[in-house]
Amino acid sequence: VGSEMCIRDRFLREKKKISQEKMAKDLHIDQSTLAKWESNSRKITLEWAIKLAYYFDVNIGDFISKDFTHDIK
């Protein structure tokens, strides 16, 4: 899954004012995994993309391809 998704993950997390620590705890993953996704040193799998879309309450298609920087609430 593309590096753009790593950017979306971080953007959505920061826009919703969720810390890496809280998000990692919510998702039952190591904070280092989340940090690697956001720095694009580890790719997000499709399975995790689906979980992240659910976590952020966005459509999976949008999470994979949409530019949220213009219309996030």
PDB file of C-alpha atoms in Angstrom:
ATOM      1  CA  VAL A   1       0.000   0.000   0.000  1.00  0.00           C
ATOM      2  CA  GLY A   2       1.364   3.415  -0.970  1.00  0.00           C
ATOM      3  CA  SER A   3       3.376   5.921   0.988  1.00  0.00           C
ATOM      4  CA  GLU A   4       0.565   8.473   0.602  1.00  0.00           C
ATOM      5  CA  MET A   5      -1.376   6.440   3.134  1.00  0.00           C
ATOM      6  CA  CYS A   6       1.363   6.989   5.706  1.00  0.00           C
ATOM      7  CA  ILE A   7       0.909  10.721   5.223  1.00  0.00           C
ATOM      8  CA  ARG A   8      -2.900  10.394   5.533  1.00  0.00           C
ATOM      9  CA  ASP A   9      -2.551   8.371   8.721  1.00  0.00           C
ATOM     10  CA  ARG A  10      -0.411  11.038  10.366  1.00  0.00           C
ATOM     11  CA  PHE A  11      -2.522  13.908   9.028  1.00  0.00           C
ATOM     12  CA  LEU A  12      -5.779  12.409  10.300  1.00  0.00           C
ATOM     13  CA  ARG A  13      -4.249  11.535  13.660  1.00  0.00           C
ATOM     14  CA  GLU A  14      -2.899  15.041  14.168  1.00  0.00           C
ATOM     15  CA  LYS A  15      -6.065  16.720  12.884  1.00  0.00           C
ATOM     16  CA  LYS A  16      -8.121  14.752  15.402  1.00  0.00           C
ATOM     17  CA  LYS A  17      -5.557  15.616  18.099  1.00  0.00           C
ATOM     18  CA  ILE A  18      -4.736  11.992  18.882  1.00  0.00           C
ATOM     19  CA  SER A  19      -1.245  11.264  20.173  1.00  0.00           C
ATOM     20  CA  GLN A  20       0.822   8.431  18.759  1.00  0.00           C
ATOM     21  CA  GLU A  21       0.786   6.869  22.204  1.00  0.00           C
ATOM     22  CA  LYS A  22      -3.028   6.900  22.459  1.00  0.00           C
ATOM     23  CA  MET A  23      -3.546   5.651  18.918  1.00  0.00           C
ATOM     24  CA  ALA A  24      -1.047   2.824  19.387  1.00  0.00           C
ATOM     25  CA  LYS A  25      -2.780   1.842  22.628  1.00  0.00           C
ATOM     26  CA  ASP A  26      -6.230   1.987  20.974  1.00  0.00           C
ATOM     27  CA  LEU A  27      -5.019  -0.238  18.124  1.00  0.00           C
ATOM     28  CA  HIS A  28      -3.016  -2.589  20.375  1.00  0.00           C
ATOM     29  CA  ILE A  29       0.227  -1.999  18.502  1.00  0.00           C
ATOM     30  CA  ASP A  30       3.656  -0.714  19.506  1.00  0.00           C
ATOM     31  CA  GLN A  31       4.117   3.018  19.202  1.00  0.00           C
ATOM     32  CA  SER A  32       7.271   2.267  17.201  1.00  0.00           C
ATOM     33  CA  THR A  33       5.137   0.540  14.545  1.00  0.00           C
ATOM     34  CA  LEU A  34       2.958   3.614  14.213  1.00  0.00           C
ATOM     35  CA  ALA A  35       6.028   5.860  14.060  1.00  0.00           C
ATOM     36  CA  LYS A  36       7.501   3.689  11.289  1.00  0.00           C
ATOM     37  CA  TRP A  37       4.250   3.898   9.303  1.00  0.00           C
ATOM     38  CA  GLU A  38       4.196   7.669   9.648  1.00  0.00           C
ATOM     39  CA  SER A  39       7.841   8.048   8.674  1.00  0.00           C
ATOM     40  CA  ASN A  40       7.255   5.676   5.754  1.00  0.00           C
ATOM     41  CA  SER A  41       9.968   3.291   6.927  1.00  0.00           C
ATOM     42  CA  ARG A  42       7.345   0.541   7.174  1.00  0.00           C
ATOM     43  CA  LYS A  43       4.464   0.144   4.731  1.00  0.00           C
ATOM     44  CA  ILE A  44       0.870  -0.080   5.913  1.00  0.00           C
ATOM     45  CA  THR A  45      -0.667  -3.378   4.832  1.00  0.00           C
ATOM     46  CA  LEU A  46      -4.127  -3.512   3.310  1.00  0.00           C
ATOM     47  CA  GLU A  47      -5.377  -5.239   6.457  1.00  0.00           C
ATOM     48  CA  TRP A  48      -4.125  -2.334   8.579  1.00  0.00           C
ATOM     49  CA  ALA A  49      -5.394   0.244   6.084  1.00  0.00           C
ATOM     50  CA  ILE A  50      -8.884  -1.148   6.644  1.00  0.00           C
ATOM     51  CA  LYS A  51      -8.442  -1.004  10.427  1.00  0.00           C
ATOM     52  CA  LEU A  52      -7.125   2.558  10.232  1.00  0.00           C
ATOM     53  CA  ALA A  53     -10.001   3.684   8.022  1.00  0.00           C
ATOM     54  CA  TYR A  54     -12.401   2.243  10.585  1.00  0.00           C
ATOM     55  CA  TYR A  55     -10.472   3.897  13.423  1.00  0.00           C
ATOM     56  CA  PHE A  56     -10.689   7.307  11.740  1.00  0.00           C
ATOM     57  CA  ASP A  57     -14.291   6.666  10.614  1.00  0.00           C
ATOM     58  CA  VAL A  58     -13.518   7.182   6.927  1.00  0.00           C
ATOM     59  CA  ASN A  59     -14.343   5.091   3.884  1.00  0.00           C
ATOM     60  CA  ILE A  60     -11.499   2.706   2.980  1.00  0.00           C
ATOM     61  CA  GLY A  61     -11.491   4.012  -0.591  1.00  0.00           C
ATOM     62  CA  ASP A  62     -11.099   7.547   0.699  1.00  0.00           C
ATOM     63  CA  PHE A  63      -8.380   6.513   3.145  1.00  0.00           C
ATOM     64  CA  ILE A  64      -6.394   4.923   0.345  1.00  0.00           C
ATOM     65  CA  SER A  65      -6.798   7.686  -2.218  1.00  0.00           C
ATOM     66  CA  LYS A  66      -8.291  10.926  -0.882  1.00  0.00           C
ATOM     67  CA  ASP A  67      -6.493  14.156  -0.015  1.00  0.00           C
ATOM     68  CA  PHE A  68      -8.025  15.054   3.356  1.00  0.00           C
ATOM     69  CA  THR A  69      -6.070  18.268   3.814  1.00  0.00           C
ATOM     70  CA  HIS A  70      -8.893  20.360   2.354  1.00  0.00           C
ATOM     71  CA  ASP A  71     -11.986  19.032   4.082  1.00  0.00           C
ATOM     72  CA  ILE A  72     -11.263  17.317   7.389  1.00  0.00           C
ATOM     73  CA  LYS A  73     -13.444  18.409  10.307  1.00  0.00           C
TER      74      LYS A  73
END
